[in-house]
Coordinates of C-alpha atoms in Angstrom, one line a residue:
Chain A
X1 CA 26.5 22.0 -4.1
X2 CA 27.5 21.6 -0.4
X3 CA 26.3 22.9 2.5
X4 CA 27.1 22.6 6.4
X5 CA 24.2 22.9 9.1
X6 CA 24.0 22.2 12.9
X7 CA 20.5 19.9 12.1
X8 CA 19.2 18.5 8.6
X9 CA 15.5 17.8 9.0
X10 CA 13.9 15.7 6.4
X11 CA 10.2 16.0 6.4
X12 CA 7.8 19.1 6.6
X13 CA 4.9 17.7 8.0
X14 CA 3.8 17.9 11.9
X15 CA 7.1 16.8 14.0
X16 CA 9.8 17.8 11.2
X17 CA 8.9 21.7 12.0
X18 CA 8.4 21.7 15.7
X19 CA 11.8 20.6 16.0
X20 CA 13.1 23.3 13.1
X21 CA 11.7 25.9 15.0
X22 CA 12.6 24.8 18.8
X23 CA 16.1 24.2 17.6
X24 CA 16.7 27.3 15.5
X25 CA 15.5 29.4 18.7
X26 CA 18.4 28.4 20.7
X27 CA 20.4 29.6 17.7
X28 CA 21.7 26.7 15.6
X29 CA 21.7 26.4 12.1
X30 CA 19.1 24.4 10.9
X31 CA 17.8 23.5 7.4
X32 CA 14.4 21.3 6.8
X33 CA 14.2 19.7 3.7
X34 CA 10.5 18.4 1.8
X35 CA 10.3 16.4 -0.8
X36 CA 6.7 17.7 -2.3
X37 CA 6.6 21.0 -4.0
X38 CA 4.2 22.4 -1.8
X39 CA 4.2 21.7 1.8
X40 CA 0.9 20.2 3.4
X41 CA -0.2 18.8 0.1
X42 CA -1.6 16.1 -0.4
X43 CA -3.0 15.8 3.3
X44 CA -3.4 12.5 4.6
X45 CA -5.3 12.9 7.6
X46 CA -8.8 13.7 8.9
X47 CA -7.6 16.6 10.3
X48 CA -9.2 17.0 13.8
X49 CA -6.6 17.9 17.0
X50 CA -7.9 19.0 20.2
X51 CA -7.6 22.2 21.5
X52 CA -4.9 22.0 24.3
X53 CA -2.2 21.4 21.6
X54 CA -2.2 24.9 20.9
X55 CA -1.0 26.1 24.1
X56 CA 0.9 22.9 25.5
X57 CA 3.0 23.6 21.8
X58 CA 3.0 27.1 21.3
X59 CA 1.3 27.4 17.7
X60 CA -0.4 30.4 17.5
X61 CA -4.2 29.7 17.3
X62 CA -4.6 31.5 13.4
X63 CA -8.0 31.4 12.2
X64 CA -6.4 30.9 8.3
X65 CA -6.3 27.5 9.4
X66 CA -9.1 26.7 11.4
X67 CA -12.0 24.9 9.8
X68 CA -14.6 24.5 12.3
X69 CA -14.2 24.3 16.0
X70 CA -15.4 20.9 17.2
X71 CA -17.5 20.9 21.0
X72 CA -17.5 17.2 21.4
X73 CA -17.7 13.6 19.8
X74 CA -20.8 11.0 18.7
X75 CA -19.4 7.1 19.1
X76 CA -21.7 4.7 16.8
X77 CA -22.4 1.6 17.6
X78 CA -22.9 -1.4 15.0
X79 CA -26.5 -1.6 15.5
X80 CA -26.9 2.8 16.0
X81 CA -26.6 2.8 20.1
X82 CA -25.2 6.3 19.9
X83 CA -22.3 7.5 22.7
X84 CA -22.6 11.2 23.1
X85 CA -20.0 14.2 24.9
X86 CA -20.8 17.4 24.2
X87 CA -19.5 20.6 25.9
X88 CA -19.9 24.0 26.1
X89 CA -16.5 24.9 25.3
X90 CA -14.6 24.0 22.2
X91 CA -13.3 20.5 22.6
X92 CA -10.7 20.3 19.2
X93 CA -10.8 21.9 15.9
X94 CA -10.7 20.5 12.5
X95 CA -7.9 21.9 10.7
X96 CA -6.6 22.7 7.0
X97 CA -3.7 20.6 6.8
X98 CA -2.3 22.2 3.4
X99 CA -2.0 25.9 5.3
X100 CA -1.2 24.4 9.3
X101 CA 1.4 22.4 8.0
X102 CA 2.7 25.7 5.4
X103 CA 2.7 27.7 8.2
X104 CA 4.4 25.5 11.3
X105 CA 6.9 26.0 8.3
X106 CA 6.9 29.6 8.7
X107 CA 7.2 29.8 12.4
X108 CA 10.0 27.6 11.9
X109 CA 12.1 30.1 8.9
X110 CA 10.6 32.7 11.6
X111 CA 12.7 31.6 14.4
X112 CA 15.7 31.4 12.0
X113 CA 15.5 27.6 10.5
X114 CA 15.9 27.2 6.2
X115 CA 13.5 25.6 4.4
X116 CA 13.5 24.1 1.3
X117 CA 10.5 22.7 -0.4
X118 CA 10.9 20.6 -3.4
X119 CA 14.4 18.9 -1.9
X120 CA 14.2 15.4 -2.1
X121 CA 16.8 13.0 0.5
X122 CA 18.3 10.3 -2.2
X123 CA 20.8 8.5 0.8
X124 CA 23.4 9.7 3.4
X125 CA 26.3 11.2 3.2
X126 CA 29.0 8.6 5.2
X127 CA 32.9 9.5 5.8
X128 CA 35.2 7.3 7.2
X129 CA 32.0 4.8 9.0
X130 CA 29.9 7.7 10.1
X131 CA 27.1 9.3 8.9
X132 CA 28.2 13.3 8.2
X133 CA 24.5 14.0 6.3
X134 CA 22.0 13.7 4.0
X135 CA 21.9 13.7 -0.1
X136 CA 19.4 15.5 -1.8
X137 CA 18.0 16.6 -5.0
X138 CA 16.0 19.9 -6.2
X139 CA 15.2 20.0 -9.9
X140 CA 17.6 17.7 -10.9
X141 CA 20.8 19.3 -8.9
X142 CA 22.1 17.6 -6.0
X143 CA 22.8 18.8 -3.0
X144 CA 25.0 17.8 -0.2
X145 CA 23.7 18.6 2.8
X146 CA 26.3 18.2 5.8
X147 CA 25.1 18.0 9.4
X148 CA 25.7 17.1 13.1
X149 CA 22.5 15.5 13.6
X150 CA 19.8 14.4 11.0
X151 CA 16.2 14.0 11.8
X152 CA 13.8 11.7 10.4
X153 CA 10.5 13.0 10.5
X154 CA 9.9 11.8 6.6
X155 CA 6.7 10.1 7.4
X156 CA 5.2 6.7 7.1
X157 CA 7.3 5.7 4.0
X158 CA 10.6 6.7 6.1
X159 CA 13.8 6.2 4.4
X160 CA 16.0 8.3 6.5
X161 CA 15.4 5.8 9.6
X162 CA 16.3 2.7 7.4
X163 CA 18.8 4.1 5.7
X164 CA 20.5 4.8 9.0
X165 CA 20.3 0.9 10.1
X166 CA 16.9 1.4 12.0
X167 CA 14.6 -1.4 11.3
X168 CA 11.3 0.9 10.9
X169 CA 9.1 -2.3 9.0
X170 CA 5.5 -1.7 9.7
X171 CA 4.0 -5.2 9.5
X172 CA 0.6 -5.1 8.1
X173 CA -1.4 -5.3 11.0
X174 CA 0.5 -2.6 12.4
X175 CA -0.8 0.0 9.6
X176 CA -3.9 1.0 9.4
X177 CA -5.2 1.6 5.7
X178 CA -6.9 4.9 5.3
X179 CA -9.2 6.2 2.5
X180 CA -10.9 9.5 2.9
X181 CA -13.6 11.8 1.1
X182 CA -13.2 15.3 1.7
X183 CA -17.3 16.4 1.0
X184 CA -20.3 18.0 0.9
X185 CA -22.6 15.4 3.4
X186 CA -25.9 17.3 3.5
X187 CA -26.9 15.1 6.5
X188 CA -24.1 15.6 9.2
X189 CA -26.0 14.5 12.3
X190 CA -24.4 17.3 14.3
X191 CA -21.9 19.4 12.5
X192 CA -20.6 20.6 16.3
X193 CA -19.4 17.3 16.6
X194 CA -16.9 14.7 14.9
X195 CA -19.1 11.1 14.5
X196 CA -17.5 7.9 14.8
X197 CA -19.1 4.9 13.3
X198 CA -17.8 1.4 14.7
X199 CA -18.6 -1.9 13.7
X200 CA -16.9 -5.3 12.1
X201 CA -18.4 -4.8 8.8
X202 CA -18.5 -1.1 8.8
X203 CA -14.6 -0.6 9.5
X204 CA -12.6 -4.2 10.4
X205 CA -10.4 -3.1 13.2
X206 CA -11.0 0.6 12.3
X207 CA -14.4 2.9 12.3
X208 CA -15.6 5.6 9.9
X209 CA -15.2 9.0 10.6
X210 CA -17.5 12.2 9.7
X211 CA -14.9 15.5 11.1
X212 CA -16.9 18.6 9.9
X213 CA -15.1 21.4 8.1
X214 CA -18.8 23.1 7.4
X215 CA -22.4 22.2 8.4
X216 CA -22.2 20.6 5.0
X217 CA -18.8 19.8 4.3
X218 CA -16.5 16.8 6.2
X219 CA -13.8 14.7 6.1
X220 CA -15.1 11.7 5.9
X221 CA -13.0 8.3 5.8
X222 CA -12.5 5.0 7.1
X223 CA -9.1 3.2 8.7
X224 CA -9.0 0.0 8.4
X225 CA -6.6 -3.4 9.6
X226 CA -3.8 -3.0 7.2
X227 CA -3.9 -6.7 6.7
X228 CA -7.5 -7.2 5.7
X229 CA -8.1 -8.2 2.1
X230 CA -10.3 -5.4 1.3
X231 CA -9.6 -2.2 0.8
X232 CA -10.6 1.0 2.7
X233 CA -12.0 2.6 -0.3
X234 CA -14.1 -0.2 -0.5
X235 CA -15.2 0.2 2.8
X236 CA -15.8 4.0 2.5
X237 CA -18.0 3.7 -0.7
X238 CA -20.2 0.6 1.3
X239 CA -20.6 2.6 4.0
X240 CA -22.0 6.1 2.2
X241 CA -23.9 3.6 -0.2
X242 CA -25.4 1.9 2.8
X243 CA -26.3 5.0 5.3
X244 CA -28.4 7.8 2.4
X245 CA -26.0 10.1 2.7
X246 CA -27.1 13.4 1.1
X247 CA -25.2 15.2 -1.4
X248 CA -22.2 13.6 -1.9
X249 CA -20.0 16.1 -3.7
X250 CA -16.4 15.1 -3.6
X251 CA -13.9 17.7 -3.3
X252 CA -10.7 15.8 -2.4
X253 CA -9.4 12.2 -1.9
X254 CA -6.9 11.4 0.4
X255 CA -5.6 8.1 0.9
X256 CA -2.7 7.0 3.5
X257 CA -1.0 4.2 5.7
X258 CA -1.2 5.4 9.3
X259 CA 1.1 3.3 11.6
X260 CA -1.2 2.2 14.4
X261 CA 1.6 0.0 16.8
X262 CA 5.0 -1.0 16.6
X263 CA 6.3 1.9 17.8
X264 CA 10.2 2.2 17.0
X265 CA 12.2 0.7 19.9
X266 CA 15.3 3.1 18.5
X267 CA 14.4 6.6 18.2
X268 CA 18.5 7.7 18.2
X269 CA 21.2 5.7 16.5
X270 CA 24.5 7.5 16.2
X271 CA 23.7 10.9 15.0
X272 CA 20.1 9.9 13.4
X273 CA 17.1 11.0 15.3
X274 CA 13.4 9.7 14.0
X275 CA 10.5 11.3 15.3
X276 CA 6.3 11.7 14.0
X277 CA 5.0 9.0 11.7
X278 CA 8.6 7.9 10.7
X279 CA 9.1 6.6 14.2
X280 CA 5.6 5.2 14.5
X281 CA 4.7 7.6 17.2
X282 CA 0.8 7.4 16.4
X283 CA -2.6 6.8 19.0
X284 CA -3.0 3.2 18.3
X285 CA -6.8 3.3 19.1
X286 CA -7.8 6.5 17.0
X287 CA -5.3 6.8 14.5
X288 CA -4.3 10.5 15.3
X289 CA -0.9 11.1 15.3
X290 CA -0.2 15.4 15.3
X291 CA -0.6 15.9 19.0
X292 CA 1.7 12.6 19.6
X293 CA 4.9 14.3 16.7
X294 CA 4.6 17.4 18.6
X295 CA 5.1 15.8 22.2
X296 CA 8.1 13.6 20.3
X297 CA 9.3 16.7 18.7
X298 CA 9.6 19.0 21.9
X299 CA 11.1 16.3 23.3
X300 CA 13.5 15.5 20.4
X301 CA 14.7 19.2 20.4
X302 CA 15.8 19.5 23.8
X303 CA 18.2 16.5 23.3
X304 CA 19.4 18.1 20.1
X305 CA 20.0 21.1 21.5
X306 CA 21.7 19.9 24.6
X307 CA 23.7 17.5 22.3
X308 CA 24.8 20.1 20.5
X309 CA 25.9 22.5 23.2
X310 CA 27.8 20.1 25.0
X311 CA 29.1 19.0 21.6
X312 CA 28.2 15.9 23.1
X313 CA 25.9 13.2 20.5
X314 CA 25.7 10.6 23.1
X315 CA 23.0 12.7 24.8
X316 CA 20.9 12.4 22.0
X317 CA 20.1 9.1 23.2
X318 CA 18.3 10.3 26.1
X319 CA 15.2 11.5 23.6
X320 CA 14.7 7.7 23.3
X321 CA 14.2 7.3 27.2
X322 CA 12.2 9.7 27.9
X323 CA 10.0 8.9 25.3
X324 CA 9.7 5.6 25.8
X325 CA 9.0 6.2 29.9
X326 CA 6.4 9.0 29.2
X327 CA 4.4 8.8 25.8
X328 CA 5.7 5.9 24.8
X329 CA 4.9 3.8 27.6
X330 CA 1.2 5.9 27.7
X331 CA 0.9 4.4 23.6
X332 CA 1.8 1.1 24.9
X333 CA -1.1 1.2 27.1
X334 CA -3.3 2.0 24.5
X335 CA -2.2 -0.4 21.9
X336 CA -2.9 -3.1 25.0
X337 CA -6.8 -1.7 24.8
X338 CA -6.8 -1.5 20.8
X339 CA -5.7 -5.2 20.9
X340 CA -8.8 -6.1 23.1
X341 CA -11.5 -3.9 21.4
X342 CA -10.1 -5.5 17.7
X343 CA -11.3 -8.8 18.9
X344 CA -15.3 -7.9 19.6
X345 CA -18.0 -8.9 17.9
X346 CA -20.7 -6.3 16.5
X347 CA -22.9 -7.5 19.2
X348 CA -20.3 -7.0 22.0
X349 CA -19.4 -3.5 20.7
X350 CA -23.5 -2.9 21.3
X351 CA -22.9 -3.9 24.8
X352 CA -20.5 -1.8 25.3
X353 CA -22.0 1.2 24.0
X354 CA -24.7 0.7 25.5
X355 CA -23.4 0.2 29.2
X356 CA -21.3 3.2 29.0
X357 CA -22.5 7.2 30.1
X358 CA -21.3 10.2 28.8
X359 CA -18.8 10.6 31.9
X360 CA -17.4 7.3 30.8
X361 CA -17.0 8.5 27.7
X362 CA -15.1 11.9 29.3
X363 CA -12.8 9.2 30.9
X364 CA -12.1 7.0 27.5
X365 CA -11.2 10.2 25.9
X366 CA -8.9 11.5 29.1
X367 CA -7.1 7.9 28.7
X368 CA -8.7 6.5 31.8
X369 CA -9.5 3.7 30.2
X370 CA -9.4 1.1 33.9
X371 CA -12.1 3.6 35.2
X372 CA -14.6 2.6 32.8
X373 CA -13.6 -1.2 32.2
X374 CA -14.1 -1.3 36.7
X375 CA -17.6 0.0 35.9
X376 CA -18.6 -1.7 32.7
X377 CA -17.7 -5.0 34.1
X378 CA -20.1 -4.8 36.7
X379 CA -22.8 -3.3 34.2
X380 CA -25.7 -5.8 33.5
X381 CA -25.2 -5.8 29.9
X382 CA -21.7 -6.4 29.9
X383 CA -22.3 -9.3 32.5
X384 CA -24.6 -11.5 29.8
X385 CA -21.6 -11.4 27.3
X386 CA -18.7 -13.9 28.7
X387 CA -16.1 -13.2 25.9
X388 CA -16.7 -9.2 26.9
X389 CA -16.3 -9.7 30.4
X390 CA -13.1 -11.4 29.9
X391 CA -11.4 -9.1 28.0
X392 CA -12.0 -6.8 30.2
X393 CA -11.0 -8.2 33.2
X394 CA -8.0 -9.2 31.5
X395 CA -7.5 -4.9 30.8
X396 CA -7.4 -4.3 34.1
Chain B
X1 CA 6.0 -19.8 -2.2
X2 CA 6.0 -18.7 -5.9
X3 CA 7.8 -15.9 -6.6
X4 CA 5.8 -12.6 -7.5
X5 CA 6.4 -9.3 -9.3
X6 CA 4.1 -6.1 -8.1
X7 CA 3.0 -4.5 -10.8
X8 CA 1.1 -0.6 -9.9
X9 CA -1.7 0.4 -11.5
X10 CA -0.5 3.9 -11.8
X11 CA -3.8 5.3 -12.5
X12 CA -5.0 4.0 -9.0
X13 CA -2.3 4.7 -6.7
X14 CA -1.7 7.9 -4.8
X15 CA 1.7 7.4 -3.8
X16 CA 0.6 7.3 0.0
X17 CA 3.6 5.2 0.6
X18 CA 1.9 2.4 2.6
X19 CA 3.3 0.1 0.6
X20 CA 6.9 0.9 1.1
X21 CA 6.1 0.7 5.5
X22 CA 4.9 -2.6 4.9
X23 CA 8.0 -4.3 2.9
X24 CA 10.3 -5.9 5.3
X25 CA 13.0 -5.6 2.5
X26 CA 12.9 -2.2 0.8
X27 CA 11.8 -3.8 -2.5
X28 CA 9.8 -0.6 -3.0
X29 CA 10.5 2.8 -3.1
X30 CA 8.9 5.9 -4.3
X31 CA 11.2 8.5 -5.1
X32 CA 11.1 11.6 -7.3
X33 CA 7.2 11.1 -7.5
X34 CA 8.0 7.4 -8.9
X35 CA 6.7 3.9 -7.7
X36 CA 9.6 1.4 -8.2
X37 CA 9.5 -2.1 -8.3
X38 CA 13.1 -3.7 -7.1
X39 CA 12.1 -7.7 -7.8
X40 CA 15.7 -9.3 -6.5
X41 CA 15.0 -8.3 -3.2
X42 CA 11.0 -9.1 -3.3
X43 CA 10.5 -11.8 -1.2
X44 CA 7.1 -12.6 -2.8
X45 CA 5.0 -12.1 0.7
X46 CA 3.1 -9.6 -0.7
X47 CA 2.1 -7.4 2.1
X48 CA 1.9 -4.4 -0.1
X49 CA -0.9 -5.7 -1.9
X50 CA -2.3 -6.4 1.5
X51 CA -1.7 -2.6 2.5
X52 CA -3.0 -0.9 0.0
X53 CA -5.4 1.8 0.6
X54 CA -6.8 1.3 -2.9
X55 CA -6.1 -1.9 -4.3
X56 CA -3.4 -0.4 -7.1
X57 CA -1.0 -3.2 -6.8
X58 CA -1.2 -6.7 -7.8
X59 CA 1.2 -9.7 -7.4
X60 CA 2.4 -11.7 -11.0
X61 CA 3.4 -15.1 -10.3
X62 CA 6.8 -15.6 -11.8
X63 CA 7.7 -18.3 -13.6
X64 CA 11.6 -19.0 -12.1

C-alpha cells in the first residue's frame, strides 16, 4: 500500500508526538508510526518530570496520568550524609508512562496527525539518490509511506538516523545501563520525595533511585556506566538485599539503555530530522530525558513547519543550530560536571554532601552548578580532600 | 582479537535495545520483536555484552 504525507514520524514515545501534534496544528498531513502494539508499553523510565513541563509544553495536566505529585528530592551519600530540598509546592510528578505516552498520542490525532500503532519502519524509501520515505510493516503487509520530511524519534535503538547516513553509535560509556523494579517498598523514607542514593559501589557512575507512585509503591532502579562489567540488575538486587527494604513485591520490570553523552552532532541530514533519545538528547548527569525530547521537539517542529511552507528543506537545518546553541550547548555543560563527579571516590562524594546546604542543592537542580563549586571549594571539608578540590577548580 | 559470535539468552533479554546503540557496525538488530545476530559485520569488540542491562548476551569465540 502507498501513502503520501507532509511528515512521517517514527516513534511514539516523548519527542515523536510533540512534533505530530505541533506540526498537524499548522495543518499538514502528518502520520506517526510505532512499532509496539500498544503505545507506552513497556516503559523504560523512572518516570519523574518536573512540573514546569506542563505549561512550558502545553500537555494538559490529566490526573489519568499522574501518580503522585513529588514536593522535593533526598541525595544519599555513600556513607548516609543525606541532602534534602523540600517545598511547599509541588516540585515534579511521577508519571504513568503507559497512559502519558497513549495520550500525547491523542493530542496529537486531536490536532489532526494519523497514528498507527503496530507499524514497524523496515528501511527508506530512496528515488533517484534521495530519500522520498519510510518502509513499514503492520501484520505482515507493507506499507509505503511517502513523505517530505521523516523524523527519527525511534529511540535509543534508532534505525531511522543510521539508515539515513547519521552515525548515531553510542559507545559504551556513553549509555547508561538501566534496571528498574516497579514495587511495593514498605519503607519509603519520605514518599513526598524522589531519594537518590550515590555511591561507587552502590551505582558505578550512576545512583539508585526510589520515585514514589504510592506511599508504598516506587520505581525503584539503578543506572549504571554502560561499560562496567556488571550488570544493573546486579546492582539493583545488591542494593535492596543490602538496605532491609520492606515488602518487596514486584509488579513490573523495566530494563533500558539511556544515552547519557554523545549527543548527535547531526540532528538534520537531507530531509531526515532525529530528535528524543534517537538523537541522544538526554541530561547527562540524571539520566532524564522527557523534558529535554520535548524542548528538541518544539524546536524540531518549527523548522518542519517553516520548511515546509517555504517548500524550502534546507531550513530544516536550522533545528540543528539552535539546538546545539541553546540545549545542546546547556547538555554539554552538564556532561563537563558528570565527567568530574564520575571520577570521585565514596569518600569524596561524603565531602561533598556534606559541605553542601539545601540552597545549594536549589542551585544544582536550577543548573547553577559554578555557584555551588565557588562555595564548596572554600568549604572546610572540601579543602582536606586535594583530588576534590581540583576537580572542582578545574569546573569552574 | 578472536572472533566472537553473540549468542541471546532469549529468556533474559527484554529487547531494551541497548545492545543495538552500542554496536558501531549494525551487527544487531531487533526487528519485528526479534534479536538478530548478523556475524559478517561483528567486529568481535563486544560492547553489547558490555551494555547489557541484564547480562543476556554472551560472546563465542569462533574458531576461523
Amino acid at each position: 500500500m502507498k501513502l503520501k504525507y507532509d511528515v512521517v514520524i517514527v516513534g511514539s514515545g516523548i519527542a515523536g508526538p510533540i512534533v505530530a501534534r505541533n506540526v498537524a496544528k499548522e495543518g499538514f498531513k502528518v502520520l506517526m508510526i510505532d512499532k509496539k502494539a500498544e503505545i507506552g508499553t513497556p516503559k523504560r523510565c523512572g518516570e519523574g518530570i518536573s512540573i514546569g513541563a506542563f505549561k512550558k509544553y502545553d500537555i494538559p495536566y490529566d490526573k489519568r496520568f499522574i501518580n503522585r505529585e513529588i514536593y522535593g528530592a533526598a541525595i544519599y551519600s555513600p556513607s548516609g550524609y543525606k541532602l534534602e530540598v523540600k517545598h511547599n509546592h509541588v516540585a515534579g510528578v511521577i508519571l504513568e508512562r503507559k497512559i502519558f505516552d497513549k495520550m500525547l498520542a491523542y493530542y496529537a490525532a486531536k490536532a489532526g496527525a494519523d497514528i498507527m500503532a503496530k507499524t514497524e519502519a523496515i528501511g527508506l524509501i530512496r528515488e533517484d539518490g534521495k530519500i522520498k520515505g519510510i518502509k513499514a510493516r503492520h501484520e505482515g503487509n507493507s506499507l509505503e509511506i511517502y513523505a517530505d520530511v521523516i523524523v527519527a524519534a525511534d529511540g535509543i535503538e534508532s534505525r531511522v538516523a543510521r539508515w539515513a547516513g547519521i552515525n548515531s553509535f553510542l559507545p559504551p560509556h556513553e549509555l547508561d545501563s538501566a534496571y528498574e523494579y516497579e514495587m511495593i517498598i514498605e519503607n519509603i523514607p519520605d514518599p513526598d520525595l524522589i531519594h537518590l542514593y550515590f555511591g561507587n559501589e552502590i551505582a558505578p557512575r550512576g545512583y539508585v533511585w526510589v520515585f514514589p507512585k504510592d506511599e508504598d509503591r516506587a520505581n525503584v532502579g539503578v543506572g549504571i556506566a554502560g561499560d562496567n562489567p556488571r550488570t544493573a540488575k546486579y546492582y539493583l538486587d545488591k542494593w535492596i538485599k543490602e538496605n532491609n527494604i520492606k515488602g518487596v513485591k514486584i509488579l513490573e520490570v523495566n530494563v533500558g539503555g539511556v544515552p547519557v553523552g554523545g549527543f548527535l552532532r547531526e540532528l538534520v541530514k537531507d530531509n531526515v530530522v532525529v530528535v528524543g533519545d534517537a538523537a541522544r538528547q538526554v541530561n547527562p548527569i540524571h539520566g532524564g530525558g522527557m523534558a529535554e525530547a520535548m524542548e528538541a521537539g518544539t524546536i524540531a517542529s518549527r523548522y518542519i513547519t517553516k520548511a515546509l511552507e517555504d517548500e524550502n528543506l534546507e531550513l530544516l537545518k536550522g533545528y540543528t543550530e539552535e539546538w546545539w546553541s541553546k540545549d545542546g550547548a546547556r547538555l554539554m555543560r552538564v556532561l563537563k560536571i558528570r565527567k568530574i563527579s564520575e571520577k570521585l571516590s565514596d569518600d569524596e562524594l561524603d565531602a561533598a554532601v556534606q559541605a553542601l546546604s539545601g540552597a545549594d542543592a536549589e542551585s544544582l537542580i536550577s543548573g547553577d552548578y559554578k555557584k555551588v563549586f565557588k562555595a564548596l571549594i572554600k568549604n572546610p571539608k572540601v579543602l582536606l580532600k586535594p583530588k576534590l578540590l581540583k576537580l572542582l577548580t578545574e569546573a569552574i | 582479537m578472536p572472533k566472537v559470535e553473540i549468542i541471546v539468552d532469549k529468556e533474559k533479554c527484554y529487547l531494551c535495545g541497548s545492545c543495538v546503540a552500542v554496536c558501531p557496525k549494525e551487527a544487531i538488530i531487533i526487528e519485528n520483536d526479534e534479536w538478530n545476530f548478523f556475524f559478517d559485520k561483528c567486529i568481535s569488540c563486544k560492547f553489547c555484552v558490555l551494555a547489557c542491562p541484564v547480562g543476556a548476551l554472551n560472546a563465542e569465540e569462533v574458531e576461523q
